[in-house]
Coordinates of C-alpha atoms in Angstrom, one line a residue:
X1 CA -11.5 -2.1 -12.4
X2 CA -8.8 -0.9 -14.7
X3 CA -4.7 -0.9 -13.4
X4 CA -2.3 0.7 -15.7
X5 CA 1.5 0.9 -14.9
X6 CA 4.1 2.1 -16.7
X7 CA 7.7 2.9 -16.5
X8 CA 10.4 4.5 -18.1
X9 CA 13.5 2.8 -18.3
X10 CA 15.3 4.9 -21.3
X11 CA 13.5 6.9 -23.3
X12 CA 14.1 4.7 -26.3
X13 CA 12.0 2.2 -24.7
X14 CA 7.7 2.2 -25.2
X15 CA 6.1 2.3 -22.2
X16 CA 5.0 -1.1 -20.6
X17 CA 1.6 -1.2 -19.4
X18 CA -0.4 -3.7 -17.3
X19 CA -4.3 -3.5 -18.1
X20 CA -7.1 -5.3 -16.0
X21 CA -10.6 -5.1 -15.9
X22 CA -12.5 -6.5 -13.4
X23 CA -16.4 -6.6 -13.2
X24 CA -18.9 -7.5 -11.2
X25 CA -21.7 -10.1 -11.9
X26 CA -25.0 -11.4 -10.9
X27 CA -24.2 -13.1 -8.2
X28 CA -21.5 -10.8 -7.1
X29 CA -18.4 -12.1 -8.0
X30 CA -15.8 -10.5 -8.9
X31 CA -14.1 -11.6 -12.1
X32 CA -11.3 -10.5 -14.5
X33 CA -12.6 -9.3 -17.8
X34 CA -9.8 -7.9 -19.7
X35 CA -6.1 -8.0 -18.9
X36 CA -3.1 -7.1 -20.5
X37 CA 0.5 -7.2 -19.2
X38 CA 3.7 -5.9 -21.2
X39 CA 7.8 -6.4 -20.0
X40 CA 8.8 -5.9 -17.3
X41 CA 4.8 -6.0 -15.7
X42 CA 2.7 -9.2 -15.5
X43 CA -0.2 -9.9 -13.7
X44 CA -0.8 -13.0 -11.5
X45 CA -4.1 -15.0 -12.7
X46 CA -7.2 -14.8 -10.2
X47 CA -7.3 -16.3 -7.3
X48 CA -10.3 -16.8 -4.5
X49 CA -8.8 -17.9 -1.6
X50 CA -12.3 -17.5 0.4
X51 CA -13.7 -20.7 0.4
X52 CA -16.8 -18.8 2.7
X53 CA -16.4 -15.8 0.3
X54 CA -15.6 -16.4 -3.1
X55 CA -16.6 -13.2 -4.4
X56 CA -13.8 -11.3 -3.2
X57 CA -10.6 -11.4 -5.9
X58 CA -6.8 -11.6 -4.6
X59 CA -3.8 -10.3 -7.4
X60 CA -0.9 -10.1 -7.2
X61 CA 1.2 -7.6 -9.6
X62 CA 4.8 -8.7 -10.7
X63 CA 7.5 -6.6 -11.8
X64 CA 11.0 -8.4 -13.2
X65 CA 12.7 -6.0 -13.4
X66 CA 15.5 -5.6 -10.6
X67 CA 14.0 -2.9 -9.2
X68 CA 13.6 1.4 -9.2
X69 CA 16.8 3.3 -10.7
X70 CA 17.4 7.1 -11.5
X71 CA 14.3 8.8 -13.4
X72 CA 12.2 5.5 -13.4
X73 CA 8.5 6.4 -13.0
X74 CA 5.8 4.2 -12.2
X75 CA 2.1 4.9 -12.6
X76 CA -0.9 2.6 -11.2
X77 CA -4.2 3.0 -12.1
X78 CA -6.8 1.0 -10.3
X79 CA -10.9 1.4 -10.9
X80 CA -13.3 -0.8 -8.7
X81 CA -16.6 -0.6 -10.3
X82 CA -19.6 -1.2 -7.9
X83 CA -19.9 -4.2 -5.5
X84 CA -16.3 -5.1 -6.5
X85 CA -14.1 -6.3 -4.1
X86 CA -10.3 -6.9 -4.5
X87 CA -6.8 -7.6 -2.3
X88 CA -4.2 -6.4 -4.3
X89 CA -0.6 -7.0 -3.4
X90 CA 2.7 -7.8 -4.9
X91 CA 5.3 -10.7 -4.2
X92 CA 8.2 -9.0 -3.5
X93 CA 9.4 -6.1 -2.0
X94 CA 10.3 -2.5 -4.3
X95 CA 14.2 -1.8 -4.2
X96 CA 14.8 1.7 -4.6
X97 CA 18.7 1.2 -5.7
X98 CA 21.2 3.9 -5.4
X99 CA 21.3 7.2 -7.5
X100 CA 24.7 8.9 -7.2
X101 CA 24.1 11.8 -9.0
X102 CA 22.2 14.7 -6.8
X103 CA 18.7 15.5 -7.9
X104 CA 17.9 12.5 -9.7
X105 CA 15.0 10.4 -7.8
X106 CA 12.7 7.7 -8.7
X107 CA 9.0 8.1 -8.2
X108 CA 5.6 6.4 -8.0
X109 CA 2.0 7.5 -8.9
X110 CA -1.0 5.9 -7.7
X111 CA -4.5 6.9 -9.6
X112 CA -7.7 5.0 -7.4
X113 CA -11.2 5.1 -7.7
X114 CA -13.4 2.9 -5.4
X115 CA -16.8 2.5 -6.7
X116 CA -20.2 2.0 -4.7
X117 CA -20.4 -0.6 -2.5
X118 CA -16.5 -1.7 -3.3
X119 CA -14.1 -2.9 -1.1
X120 CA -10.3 -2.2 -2.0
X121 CA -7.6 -3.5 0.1
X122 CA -4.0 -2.5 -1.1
X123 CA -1.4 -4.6 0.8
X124 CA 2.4 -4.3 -0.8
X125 CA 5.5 -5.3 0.2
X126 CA 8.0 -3.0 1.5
X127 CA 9.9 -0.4 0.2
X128 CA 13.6 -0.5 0.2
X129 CA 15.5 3.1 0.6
X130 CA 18.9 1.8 -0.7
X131 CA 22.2 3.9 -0.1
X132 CA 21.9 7.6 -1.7
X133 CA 18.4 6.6 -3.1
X134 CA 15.3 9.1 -3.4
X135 CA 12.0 8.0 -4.2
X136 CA 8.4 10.2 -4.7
X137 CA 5.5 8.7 -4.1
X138 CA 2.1 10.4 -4.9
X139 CA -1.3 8.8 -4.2
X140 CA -4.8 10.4 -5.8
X141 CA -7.7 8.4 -4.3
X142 CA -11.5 8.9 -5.2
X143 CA -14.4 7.4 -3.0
X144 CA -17.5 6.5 -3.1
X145 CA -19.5 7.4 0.4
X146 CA -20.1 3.5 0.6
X147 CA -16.7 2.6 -0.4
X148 CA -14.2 0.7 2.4
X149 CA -10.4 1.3 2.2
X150 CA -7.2 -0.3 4.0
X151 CA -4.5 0.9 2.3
X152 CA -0.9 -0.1 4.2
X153 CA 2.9 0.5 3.4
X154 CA 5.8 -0.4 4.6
X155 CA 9.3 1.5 4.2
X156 CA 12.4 0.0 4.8
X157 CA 15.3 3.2 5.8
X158 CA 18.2 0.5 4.2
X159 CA 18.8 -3.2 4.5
X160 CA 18.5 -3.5 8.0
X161 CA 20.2 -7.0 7.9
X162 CA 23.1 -5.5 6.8
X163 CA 22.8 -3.2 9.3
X164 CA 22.2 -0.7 7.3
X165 CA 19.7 2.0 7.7
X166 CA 19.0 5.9 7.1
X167 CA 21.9 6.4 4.1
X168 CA 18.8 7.2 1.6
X169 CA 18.8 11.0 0.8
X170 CA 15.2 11.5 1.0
X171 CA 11.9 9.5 1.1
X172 CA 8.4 11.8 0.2
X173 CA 4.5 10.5 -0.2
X174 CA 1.6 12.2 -0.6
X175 CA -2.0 10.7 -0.4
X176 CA -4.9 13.1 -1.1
X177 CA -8.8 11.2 -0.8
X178 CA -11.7 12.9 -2.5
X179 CA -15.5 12.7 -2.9
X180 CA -17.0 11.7 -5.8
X181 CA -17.4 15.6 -6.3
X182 CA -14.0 16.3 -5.9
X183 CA -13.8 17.5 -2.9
X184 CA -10.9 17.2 -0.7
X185 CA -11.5 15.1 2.5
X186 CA -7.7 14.7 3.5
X187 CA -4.4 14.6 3.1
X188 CA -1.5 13.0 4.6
X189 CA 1.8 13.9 3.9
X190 CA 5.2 12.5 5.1
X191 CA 8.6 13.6 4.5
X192 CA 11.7 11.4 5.4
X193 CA 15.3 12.1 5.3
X194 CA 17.5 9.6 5.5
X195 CA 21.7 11.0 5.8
X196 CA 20.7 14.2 7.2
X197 CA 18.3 12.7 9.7
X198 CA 18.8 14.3 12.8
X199 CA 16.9 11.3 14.8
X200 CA 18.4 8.6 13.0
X201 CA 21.1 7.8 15.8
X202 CA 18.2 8.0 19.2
X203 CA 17.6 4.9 20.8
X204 CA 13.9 4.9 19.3
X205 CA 14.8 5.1 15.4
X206 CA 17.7 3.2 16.1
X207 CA 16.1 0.3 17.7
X208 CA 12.6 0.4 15.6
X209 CA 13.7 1.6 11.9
X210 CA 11.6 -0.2 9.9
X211 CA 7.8 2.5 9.2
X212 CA 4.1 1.3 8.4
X213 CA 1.2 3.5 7.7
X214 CA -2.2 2.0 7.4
X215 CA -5.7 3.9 6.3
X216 CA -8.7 2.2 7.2
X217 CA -11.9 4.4 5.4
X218 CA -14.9 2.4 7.1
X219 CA -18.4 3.7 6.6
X220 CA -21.5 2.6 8.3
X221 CA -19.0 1.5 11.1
X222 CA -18.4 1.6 14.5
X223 CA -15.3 3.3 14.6
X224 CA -15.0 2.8 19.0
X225 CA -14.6 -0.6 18.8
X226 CA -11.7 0.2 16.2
X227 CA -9.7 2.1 18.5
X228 CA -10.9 0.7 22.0
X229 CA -9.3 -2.3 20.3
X230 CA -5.9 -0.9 18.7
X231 CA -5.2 1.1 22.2
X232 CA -6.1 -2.1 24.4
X233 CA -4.3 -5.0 22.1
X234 CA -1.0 -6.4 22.9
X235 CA 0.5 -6.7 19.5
X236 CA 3.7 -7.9 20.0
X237 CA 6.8 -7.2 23.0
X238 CA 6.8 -3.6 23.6
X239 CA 10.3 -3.2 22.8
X240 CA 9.6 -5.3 19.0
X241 CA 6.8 -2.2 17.6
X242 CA 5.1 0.9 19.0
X243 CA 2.1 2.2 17.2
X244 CA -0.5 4.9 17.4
X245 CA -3.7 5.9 15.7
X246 CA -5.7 9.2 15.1
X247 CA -9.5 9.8 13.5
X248 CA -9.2 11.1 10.3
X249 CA -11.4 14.1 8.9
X250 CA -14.7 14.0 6.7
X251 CA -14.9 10.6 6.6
X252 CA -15.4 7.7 9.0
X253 CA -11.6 6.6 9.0
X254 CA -8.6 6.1 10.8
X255 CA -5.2 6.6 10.4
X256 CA -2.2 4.0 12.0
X257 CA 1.4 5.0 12.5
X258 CA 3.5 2.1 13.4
X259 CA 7.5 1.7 13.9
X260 CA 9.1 -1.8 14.4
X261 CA 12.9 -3.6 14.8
X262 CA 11.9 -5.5 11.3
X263 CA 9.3 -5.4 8.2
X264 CA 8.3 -9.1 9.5
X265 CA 6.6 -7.7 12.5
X266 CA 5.5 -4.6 10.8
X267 CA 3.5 -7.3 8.3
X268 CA 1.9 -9.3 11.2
X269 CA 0.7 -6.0 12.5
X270 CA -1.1 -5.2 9.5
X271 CA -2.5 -8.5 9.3
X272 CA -3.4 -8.6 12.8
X273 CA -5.2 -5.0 12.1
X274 CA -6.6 -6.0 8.7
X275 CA -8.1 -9.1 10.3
X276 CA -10.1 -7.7 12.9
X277 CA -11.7 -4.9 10.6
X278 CA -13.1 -7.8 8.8
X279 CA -14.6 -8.8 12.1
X280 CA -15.7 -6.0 12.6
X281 CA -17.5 -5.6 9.2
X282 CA -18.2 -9.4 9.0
X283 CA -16.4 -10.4 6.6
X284 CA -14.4 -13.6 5.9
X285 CA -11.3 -13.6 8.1
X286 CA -8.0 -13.0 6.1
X287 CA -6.7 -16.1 4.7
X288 CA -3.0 -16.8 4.2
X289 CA -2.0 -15.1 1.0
X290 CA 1.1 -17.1 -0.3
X291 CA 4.2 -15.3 -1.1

């Protein structure tokens, strides 16, 4: 597996990188083989919190630098090679911070590639749409047929304890998901505005800001049980989160739209989801992942 992420703070400055390589051996553990971290990047050691399952790898990637301003651009590359399985997250959330000056934006690229037999799941923290921020996010992912993938975000319209939500100009992601051959098999889009939201004000927005999307690629699975399950479960008070799900094309997947009053519910959703997929494809049950 090889990560690389860079920004680009002023052009006077190189470009940090952050490096890993992760392999997969004999008796299928995971395990680091190469890393390399420069300012403001750093990668957390390895840790297998899987007493049952210690072939599975949990990072965490760092970033100290105060978070996303005007023309930053973040790239992350990330290459499971076969049988490797990883939960990558981070330990705090992204600030997207205020950009005053029309048409400048932050953005975010995301390069994956999920090898045979790999399992990938990519868990962040939230993204935080500050006042007059704008922030691209781009995603290319390649599969293998036999490669699983839970992929979740969270995005914060403001600093809703400040009561503060929908003054970002505009939030945009794209994820496209290939084949190994290239081919397309979907795309999922979202555009946000945040000042010139029309909705921002209705009760629903208003009372449920805080956005999740979750992708779940599961092959060889019995995608019924999946959504008998997410339309039957009581996740939480029905005025705290509303979600909804939909089968997504050319693959055996599913895609998860959820709304919430905070990002703290939002995360026990995904947990709650994450969990029973490993159930389902009987794995270890998600252990708690210290922040």
């Amino acid at each position: 597996m090889n990560i690389t992420a860079t920004q680009v703070p002023h052009p006077s400055i190189a470009l940090p990188q952050v490096e890993l390589d992760v392999r997969c051996d004999r008796h299928f553990q995971s395990f680091v083989s190469h890393q390399y971290a420069a300012y403001p990047f750093r990668l957390s050691r390895s840790f297998r919190l899987e007493a049952e399952h210690p072939g599975r790898l949990y990072l965490y990637l760092m970033n100290a630098s105060p978070g996303l301003f005007a023309h930053d651009a973040l790239e992350i590359r990330v290459c499971l090679q076969e049988q490797t399985q990883l939960y990558l997250t981070d330990q705090a959330a992204m600030k997207v911070h205020s950009m005053p000056l029309e048409g400048t934006f932050a953005q975010m690229a995301h390069h994956i590639h999920v090898g045979a037999g790999s399992h990938l799941e990519y868990v962040p923290e939230p993204i935080i749409l500050y006042p007059d921020a704008e922030f691209h996010q781009r995603s290319h992912v390649t599969l293998d047929p036999t490669a699983h993938l839970f992929w979740s975000e969270i995005i914060l319209p403001g600093r809703l304890a400040r009561q503060e939500w929908y003054d970002f100009r505009l939030y945009r992601n794209r994820l496209q998901v290939y084949d190994l051959s290239d081919r397309l098999l979907f795309t999922d889009a979202m555009v946000l505005t945040g000042q010139e939201n029309p909705f921002k004000h209705q009760p629903l927005f208003a009372a449920l800001p805080a956005i999740a999307n979750i992708i779940a690629i599961l092959p060889d699975t019995d995608l019924a049980q999946l959504t008998t399950w997410l339309s039957s479960t009581d996740f939480a008070p029905q005025q705290s989160l509303q979600a909804g799900h939909s089968p997504l094309p050319n693959c055996n997947g599913v895609l998860i739209r959820a709304i919430a009053d905070r990002a703290s519910t939002l995360r026990a959703y995904i947990r709650m989801v994450l969990n029973y997929i490993r159930q389902l494809t009987h794995q270890s049950p998600l252990p708690e992942v210290p922040k």
